[in-house]
Tab-separated table of C-alpha atoms in Angstrom:
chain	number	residue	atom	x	y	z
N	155	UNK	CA	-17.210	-66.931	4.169
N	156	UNK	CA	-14.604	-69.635	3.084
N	157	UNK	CA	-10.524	-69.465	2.821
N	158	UNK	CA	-10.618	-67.874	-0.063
N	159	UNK	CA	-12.920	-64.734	0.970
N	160	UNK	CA	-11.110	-64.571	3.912
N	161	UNK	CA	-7.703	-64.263	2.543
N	162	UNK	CA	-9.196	-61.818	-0.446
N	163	UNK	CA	-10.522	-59.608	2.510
N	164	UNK	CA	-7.325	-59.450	4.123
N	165	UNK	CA	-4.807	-59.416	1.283
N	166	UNK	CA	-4.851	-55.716	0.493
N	167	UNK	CA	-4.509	-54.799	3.743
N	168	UNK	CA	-1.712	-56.683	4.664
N	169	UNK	CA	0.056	-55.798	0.925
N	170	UNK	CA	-0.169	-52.212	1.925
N	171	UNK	CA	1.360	-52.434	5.542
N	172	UNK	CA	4.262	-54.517	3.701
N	173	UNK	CA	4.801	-51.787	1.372
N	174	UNK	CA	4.736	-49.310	4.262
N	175	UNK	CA	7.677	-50.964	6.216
N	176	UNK	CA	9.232	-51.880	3.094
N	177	UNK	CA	8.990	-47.910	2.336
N	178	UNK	CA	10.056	-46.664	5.743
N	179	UNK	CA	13.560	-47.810	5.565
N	180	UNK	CA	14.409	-45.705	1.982
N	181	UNK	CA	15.539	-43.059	4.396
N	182	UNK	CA	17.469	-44.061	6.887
N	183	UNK	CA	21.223	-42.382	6.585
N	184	UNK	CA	22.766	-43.342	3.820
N	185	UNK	CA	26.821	-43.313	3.641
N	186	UNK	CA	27.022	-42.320	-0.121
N	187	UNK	CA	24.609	-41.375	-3.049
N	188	UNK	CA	23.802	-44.462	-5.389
N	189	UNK	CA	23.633	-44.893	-8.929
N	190	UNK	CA	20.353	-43.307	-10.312
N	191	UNK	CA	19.890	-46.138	-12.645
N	192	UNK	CA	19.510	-48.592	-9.926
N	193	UNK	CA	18.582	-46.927	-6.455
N	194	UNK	CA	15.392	-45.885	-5.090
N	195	UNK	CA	16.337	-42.886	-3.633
N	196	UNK	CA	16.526	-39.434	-4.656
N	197	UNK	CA	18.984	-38.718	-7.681
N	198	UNK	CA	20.606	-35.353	-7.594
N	199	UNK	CA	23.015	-35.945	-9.620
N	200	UNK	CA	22.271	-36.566	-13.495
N	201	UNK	CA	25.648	-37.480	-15.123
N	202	UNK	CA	27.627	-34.606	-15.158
N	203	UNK	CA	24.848	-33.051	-16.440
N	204	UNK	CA	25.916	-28.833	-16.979
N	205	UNK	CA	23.284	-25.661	-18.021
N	206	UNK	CA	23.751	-23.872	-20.934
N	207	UNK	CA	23.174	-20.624	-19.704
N	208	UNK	CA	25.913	-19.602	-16.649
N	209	UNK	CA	24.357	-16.825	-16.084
N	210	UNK	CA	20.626	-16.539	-15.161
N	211	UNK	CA	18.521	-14.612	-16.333
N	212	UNK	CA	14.913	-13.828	-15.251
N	213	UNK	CA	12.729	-11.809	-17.669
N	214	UNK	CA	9.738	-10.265	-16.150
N	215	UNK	CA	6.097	-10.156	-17.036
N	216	UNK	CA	5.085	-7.060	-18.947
N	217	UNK	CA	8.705	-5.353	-19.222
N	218	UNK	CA	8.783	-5.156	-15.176
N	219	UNK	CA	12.791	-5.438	-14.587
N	220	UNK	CA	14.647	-4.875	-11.310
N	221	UNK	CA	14.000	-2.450	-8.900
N	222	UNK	CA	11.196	-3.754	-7.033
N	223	UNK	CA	8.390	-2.971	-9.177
N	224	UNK	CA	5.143	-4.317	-8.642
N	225	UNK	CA	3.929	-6.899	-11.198
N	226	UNK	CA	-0.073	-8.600	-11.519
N	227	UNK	CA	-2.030	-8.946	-8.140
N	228	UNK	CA	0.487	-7.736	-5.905
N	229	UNK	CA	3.644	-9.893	-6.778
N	230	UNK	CA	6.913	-7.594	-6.528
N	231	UNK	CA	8.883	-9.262	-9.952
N	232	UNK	CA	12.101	-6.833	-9.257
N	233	UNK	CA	12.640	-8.390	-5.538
N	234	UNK	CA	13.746	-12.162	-6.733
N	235	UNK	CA	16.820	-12.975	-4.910
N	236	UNK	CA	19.678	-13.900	-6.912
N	237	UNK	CA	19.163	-17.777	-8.272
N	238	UNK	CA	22.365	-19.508	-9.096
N	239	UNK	CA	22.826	-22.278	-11.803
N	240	UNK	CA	22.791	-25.470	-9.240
N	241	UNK	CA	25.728	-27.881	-10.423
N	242	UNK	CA	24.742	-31.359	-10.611
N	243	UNK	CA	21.157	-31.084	-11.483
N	244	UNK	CA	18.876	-31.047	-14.187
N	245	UNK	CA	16.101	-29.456	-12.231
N	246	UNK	CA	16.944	-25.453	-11.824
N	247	UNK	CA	14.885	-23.068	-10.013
N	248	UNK	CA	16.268	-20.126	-12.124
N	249	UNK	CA	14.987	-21.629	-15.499
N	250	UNK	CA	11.645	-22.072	-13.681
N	251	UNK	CA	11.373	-18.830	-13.054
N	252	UNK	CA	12.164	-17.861	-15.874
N	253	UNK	CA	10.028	-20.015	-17.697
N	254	UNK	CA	6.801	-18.890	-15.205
N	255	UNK	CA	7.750	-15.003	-15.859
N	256	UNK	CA	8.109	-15.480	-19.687
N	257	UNK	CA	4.319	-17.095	-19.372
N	258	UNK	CA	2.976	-14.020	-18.025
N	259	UNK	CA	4.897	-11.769	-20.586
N	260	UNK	CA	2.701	-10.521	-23.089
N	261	UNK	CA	-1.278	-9.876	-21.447
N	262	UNK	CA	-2.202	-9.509	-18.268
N	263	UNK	CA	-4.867	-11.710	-18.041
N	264	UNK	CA	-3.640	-14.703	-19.836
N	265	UNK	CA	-0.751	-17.290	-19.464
N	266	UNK	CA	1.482	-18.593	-23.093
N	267	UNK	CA	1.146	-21.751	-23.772
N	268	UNK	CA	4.068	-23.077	-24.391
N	269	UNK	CA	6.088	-21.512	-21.525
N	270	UNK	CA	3.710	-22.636	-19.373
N	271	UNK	CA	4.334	-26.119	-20.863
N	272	UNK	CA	7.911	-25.425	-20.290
N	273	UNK	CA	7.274	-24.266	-17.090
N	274	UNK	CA	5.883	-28.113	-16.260
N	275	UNK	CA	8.858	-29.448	-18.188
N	276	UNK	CA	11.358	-28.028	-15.362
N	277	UNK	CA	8.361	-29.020	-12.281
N	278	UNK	CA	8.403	-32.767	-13.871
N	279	UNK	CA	12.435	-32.396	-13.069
N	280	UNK	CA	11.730	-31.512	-9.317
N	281	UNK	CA	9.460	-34.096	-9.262
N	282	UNK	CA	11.821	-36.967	-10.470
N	283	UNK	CA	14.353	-35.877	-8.516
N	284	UNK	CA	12.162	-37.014	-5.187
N	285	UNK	CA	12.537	-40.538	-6.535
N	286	UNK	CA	11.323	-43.011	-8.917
N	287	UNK	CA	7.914	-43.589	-6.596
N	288	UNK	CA	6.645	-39.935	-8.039
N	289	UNK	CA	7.636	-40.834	-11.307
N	290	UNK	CA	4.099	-42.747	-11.130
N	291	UNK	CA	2.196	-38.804	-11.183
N	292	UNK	CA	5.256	-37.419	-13.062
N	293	UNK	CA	3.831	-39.678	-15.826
N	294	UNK	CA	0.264	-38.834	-15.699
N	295	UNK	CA	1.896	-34.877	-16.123
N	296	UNK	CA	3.673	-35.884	-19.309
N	297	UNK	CA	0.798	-37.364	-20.525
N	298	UNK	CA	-1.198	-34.283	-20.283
N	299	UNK	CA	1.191	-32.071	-21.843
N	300	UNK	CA	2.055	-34.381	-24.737
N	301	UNK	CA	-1.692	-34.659	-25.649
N	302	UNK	CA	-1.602	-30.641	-25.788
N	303	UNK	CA	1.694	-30.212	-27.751
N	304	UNK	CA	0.140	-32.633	-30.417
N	305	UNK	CA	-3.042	-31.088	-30.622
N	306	UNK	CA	-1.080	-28.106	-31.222
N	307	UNK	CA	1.278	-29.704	-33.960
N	308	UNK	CA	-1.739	-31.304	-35.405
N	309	UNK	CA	-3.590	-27.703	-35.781
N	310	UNK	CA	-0.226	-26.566	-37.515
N	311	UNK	CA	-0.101	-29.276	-39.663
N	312	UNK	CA	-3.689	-28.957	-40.680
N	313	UNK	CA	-2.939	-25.410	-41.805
N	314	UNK	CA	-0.250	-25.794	-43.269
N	315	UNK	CA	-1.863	-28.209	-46.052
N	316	UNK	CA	-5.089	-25.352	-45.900
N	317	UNK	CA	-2.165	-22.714	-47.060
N	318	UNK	CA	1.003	-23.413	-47.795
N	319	UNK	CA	2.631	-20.100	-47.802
N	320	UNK	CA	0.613	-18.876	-44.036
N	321	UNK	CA	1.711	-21.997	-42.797
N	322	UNK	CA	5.084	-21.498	-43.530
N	323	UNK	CA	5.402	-17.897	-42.565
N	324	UNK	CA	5.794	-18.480	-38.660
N	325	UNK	CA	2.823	-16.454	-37.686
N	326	UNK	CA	1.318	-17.311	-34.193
N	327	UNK	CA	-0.328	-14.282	-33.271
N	328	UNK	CA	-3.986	-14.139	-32.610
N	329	UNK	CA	-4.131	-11.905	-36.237
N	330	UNK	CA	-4.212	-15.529	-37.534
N	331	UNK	CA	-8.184	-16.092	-35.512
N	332	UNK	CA	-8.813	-19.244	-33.601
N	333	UNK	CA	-7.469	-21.726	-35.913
N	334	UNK	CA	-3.347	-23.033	-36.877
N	335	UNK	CA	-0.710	-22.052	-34.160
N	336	UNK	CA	-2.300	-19.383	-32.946
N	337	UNK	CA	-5.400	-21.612	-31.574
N	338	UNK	CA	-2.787	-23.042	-28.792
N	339	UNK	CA	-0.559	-19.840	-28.604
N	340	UNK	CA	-1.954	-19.196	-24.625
N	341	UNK	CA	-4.625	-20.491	-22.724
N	342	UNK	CA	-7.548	-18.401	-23.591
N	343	UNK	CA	-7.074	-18.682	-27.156
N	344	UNK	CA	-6.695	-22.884	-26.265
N	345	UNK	CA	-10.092	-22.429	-24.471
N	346	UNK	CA	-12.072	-20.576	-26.845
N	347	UNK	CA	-10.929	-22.042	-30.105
N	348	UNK	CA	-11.685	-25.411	-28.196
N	349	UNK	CA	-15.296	-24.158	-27.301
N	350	UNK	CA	-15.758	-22.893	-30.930
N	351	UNK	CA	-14.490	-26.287	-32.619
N	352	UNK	CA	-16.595	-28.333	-30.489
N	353	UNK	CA	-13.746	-30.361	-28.899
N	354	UNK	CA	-14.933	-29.852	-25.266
N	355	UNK	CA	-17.471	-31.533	-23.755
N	356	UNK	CA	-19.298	-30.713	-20.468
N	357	UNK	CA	-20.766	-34.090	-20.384
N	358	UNK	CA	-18.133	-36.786	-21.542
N	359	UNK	CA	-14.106	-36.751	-21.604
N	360	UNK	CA	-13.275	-35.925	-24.371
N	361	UNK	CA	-8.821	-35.787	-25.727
N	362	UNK	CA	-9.073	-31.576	-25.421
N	363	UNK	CA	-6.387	-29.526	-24.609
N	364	UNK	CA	-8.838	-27.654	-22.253
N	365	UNK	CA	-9.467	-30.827	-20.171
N	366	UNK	CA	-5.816	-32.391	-19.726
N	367	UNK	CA	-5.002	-28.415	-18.752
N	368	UNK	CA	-7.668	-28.961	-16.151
N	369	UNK	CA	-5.315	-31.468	-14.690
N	370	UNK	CA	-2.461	-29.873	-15.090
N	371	UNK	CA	-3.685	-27.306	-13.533
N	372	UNK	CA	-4.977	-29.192	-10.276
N	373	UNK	CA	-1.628	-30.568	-9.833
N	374	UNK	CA	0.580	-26.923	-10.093
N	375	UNK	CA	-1.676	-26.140	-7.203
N	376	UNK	CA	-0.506	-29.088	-5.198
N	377	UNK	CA	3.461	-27.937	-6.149
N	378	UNK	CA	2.385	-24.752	-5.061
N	379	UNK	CA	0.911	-25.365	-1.638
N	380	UNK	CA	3.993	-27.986	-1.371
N	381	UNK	CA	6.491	-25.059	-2.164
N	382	UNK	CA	4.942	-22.508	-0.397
N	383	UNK	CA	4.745	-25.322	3.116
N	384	UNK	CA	8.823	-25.537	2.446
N	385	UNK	CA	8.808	-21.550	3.125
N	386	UNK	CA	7.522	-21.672	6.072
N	387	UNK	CA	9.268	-21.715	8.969
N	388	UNK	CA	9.663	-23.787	12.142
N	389	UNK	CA	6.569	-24.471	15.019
N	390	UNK	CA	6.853	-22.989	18.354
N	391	UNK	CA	8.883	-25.682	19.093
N	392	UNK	CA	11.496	-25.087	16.549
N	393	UNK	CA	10.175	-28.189	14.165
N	394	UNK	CA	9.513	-28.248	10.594
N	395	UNK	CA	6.735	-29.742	9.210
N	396	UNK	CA	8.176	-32.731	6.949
N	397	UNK	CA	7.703	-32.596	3.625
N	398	UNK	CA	5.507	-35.881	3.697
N	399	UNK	CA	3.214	-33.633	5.944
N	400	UNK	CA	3.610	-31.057	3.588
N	401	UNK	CA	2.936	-33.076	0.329
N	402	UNK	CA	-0.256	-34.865	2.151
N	403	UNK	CA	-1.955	-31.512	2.863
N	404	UNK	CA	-1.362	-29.935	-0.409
N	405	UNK	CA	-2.576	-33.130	-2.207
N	406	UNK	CA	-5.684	-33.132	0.257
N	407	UNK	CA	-6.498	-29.577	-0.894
N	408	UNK	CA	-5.509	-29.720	-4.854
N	409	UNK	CA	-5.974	-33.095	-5.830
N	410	UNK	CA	-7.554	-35.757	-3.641
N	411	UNK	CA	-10.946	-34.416	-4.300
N	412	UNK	CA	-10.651	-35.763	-7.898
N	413	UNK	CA	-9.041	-38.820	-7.533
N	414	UNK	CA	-10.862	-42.393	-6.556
N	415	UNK	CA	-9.771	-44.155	-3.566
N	416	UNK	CA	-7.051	-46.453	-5.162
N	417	UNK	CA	-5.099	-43.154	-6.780
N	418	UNK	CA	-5.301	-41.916	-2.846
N	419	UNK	CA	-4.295	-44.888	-1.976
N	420	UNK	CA	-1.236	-44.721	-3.762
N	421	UNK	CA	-0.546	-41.118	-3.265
N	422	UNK	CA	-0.622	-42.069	0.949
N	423	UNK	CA	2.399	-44.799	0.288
N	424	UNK	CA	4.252	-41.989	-2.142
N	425	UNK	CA	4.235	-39.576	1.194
N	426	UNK	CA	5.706	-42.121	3.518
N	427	UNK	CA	8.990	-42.391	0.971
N	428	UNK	CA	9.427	-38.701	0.558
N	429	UNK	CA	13.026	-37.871	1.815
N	430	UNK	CA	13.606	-35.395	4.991
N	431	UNK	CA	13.428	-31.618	4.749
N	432	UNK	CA	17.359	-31.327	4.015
N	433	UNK	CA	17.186	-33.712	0.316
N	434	UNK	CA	14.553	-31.331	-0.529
N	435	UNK	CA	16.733	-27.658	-0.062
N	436	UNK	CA	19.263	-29.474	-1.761
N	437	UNK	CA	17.131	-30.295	-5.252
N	438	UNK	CA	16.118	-26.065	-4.661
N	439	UNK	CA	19.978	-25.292	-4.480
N	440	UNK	CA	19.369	-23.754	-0.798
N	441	UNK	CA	21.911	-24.461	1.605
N	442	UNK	CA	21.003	-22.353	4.342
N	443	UNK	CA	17.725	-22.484	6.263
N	444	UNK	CA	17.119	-18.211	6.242
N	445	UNK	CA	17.666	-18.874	2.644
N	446	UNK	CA	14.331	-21.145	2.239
N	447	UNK	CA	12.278	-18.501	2.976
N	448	UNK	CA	13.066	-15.733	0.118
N	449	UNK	CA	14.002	-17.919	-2.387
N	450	UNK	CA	10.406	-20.378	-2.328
N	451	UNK	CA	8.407	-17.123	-1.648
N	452	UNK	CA	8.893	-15.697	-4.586
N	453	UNK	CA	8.731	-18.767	-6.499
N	454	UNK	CA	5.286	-19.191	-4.834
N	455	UNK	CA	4.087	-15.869	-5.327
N	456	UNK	CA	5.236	-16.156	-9.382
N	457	UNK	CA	3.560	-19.710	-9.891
N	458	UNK	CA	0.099	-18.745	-7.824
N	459	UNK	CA	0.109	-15.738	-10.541
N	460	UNK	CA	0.280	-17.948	-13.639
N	461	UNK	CA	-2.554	-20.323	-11.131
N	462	UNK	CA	-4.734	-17.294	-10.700
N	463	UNK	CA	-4.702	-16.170	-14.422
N	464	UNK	CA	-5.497	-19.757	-15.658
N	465	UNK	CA	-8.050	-20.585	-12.794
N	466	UNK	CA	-9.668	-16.970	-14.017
N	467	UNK	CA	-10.139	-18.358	-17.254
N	468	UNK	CA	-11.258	-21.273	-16.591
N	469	UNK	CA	-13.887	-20.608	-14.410
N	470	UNK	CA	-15.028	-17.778	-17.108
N	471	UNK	CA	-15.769	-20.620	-18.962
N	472	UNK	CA	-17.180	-22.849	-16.648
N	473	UNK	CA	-14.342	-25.482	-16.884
N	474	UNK	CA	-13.276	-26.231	-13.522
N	475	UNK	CA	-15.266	-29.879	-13.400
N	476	UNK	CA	-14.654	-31.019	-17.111
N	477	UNK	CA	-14.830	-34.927	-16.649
């Protein structure tokens, strides 16, 4: 092997271990919060940005309101804790919430659309607030749901020129069959108008809304199992898991089984820059740690809900492993 294998066989390597020091030092204490134009770190604040709603409000799948009532598969809606409007950010855990509970609003056995696509609007938030290093799966997420909201406008569109006057009338209910809005009003109707136009394929990828759903879906499970690690509390000896830990596991379970080696490869140098434990309750709006607890629970036990009911109806029709 000459000079120039040898250095190709040790280049990578020694990029990566750069990278990694290079990484390591993002966190070390810093004496005041940078501009989020031009830092690497975290940016929890977004320009004075304010909500427009000052008081939250979280509606509740199938009429369930307060009072402790139980909801789908065991998930008590009425028993959220009180979620405040958290000044400073654009990513809110009450308009998640709210946007995960309106999902779940109108069957029980299938998630809307485009609440659910809300839903990741808000979860792409928490994910850009860890720092611009996640913004490299953040995109991959905004890819996916921009391919479904076009499909969707492009159905619209397409009946709209069929009829003019149904087009018009703002009907999205399944009345109107498979086809127009009403094709991409939740996830089963996605799923089997998909199946019935012939825009899945078991075989090939193919640009279906069913497929990038897929991955949307494989990644809410990695929030989830991220979200749900937060909850939990210390080890025997009073330590927390790190949210690097935390994110590693979760991605190990939900995603790395679908990724090639140089997405994993990546995904290992986004864990080593994830901030501490305390950066994290901060983009959650949870200053105390007996807070944590109740307020990610319920979060957790609302988003593995809208999981279950899509991973139901996916599986119904065979499309967990679309290519």
């Amino acid at each position: 092997m000459g000079i120039n294998g040898r250095l190709q066989r040790y280049l990578l390597p020694a990029s990566i271990m750069a990278l990694l020091l290079f990484l390591s030092s993002f966190w070390l204490p810093q004496i005041a919060m940078r501009d989020c134009e031009t830092s690497w770190h975290p940016c929890l604040s977004f320009n004075f940005y304010l909500p427009t709603l000052e008081s939250p409000v979280i509606p509740h799948p199938g009429g369930v309101q307060s009072g402790g009532q139980q909801g789908e598969r065991g998930v008590v809606l009425g028993s959220v804790p009180p979620l405040q409007v958290c000044q400073g950010q654009q990513f809110q855990v009450w308009r998640l919430m709210s946007h995960l509970t309106s999902s779940m609003a109108t069957h029980s056995d299938d998630v809307l659309l485009e609440h659910y696509l809300y839903s990741w609007d808000e979860l792409i938030k928490f994910m850009e607030s860890l720092g611009p290093l996640v913004s490299f799966f953040s995109q991959k997420v905004k890819d996916k749901i921009a391919v479904i909201r076009e499909l969707a406008q492009q159905e619209k569109e397409a009946l709209e020129k069929r009829s003019p006057v149904e087009g018009h009338s703002g009907l999205q209910t399944r009345t109107s069959g498979l086809q127009g809005p009403a094709a991409y009003s939740s996830v089963r109707s996605m799923v089997e108008s998909e199946l019935q136009r012939g825009l899945v394929n078991f075989s090939v990828r193919t640009r279906s809304g069913c497929r990038n759903l897929l991955r949307l879906h494989r990644s809410l499970l990695w929030i989830l199992l991220l979200l749900q690690g937060l909850g939990e509390g210390p080890d025997a000896q009073g330590v927390y898991r790190t949210p690097g830990e935390l994110c590693r596991d979760a991605y190990t379970v939900a995603l790395a089984p679908h990724h090639p080696w140089l997405i994993r490869s990546a995904a290992e140098l986004v864990f080593v820059a994830l901030p501490d434990r305390r950066v994290f309750l901060d983009i959650v709006c949870v200053r105390k740690e007996e807070e944590v607890g109740p307020v990610l629970n319920i979060v957790v036990d609302v988003m593995r809900e809208v999981y279950t009911r899509t991973q139901s109806i996916l599986e119904e029709h065979n499309m967990i492993e679309l290519p």
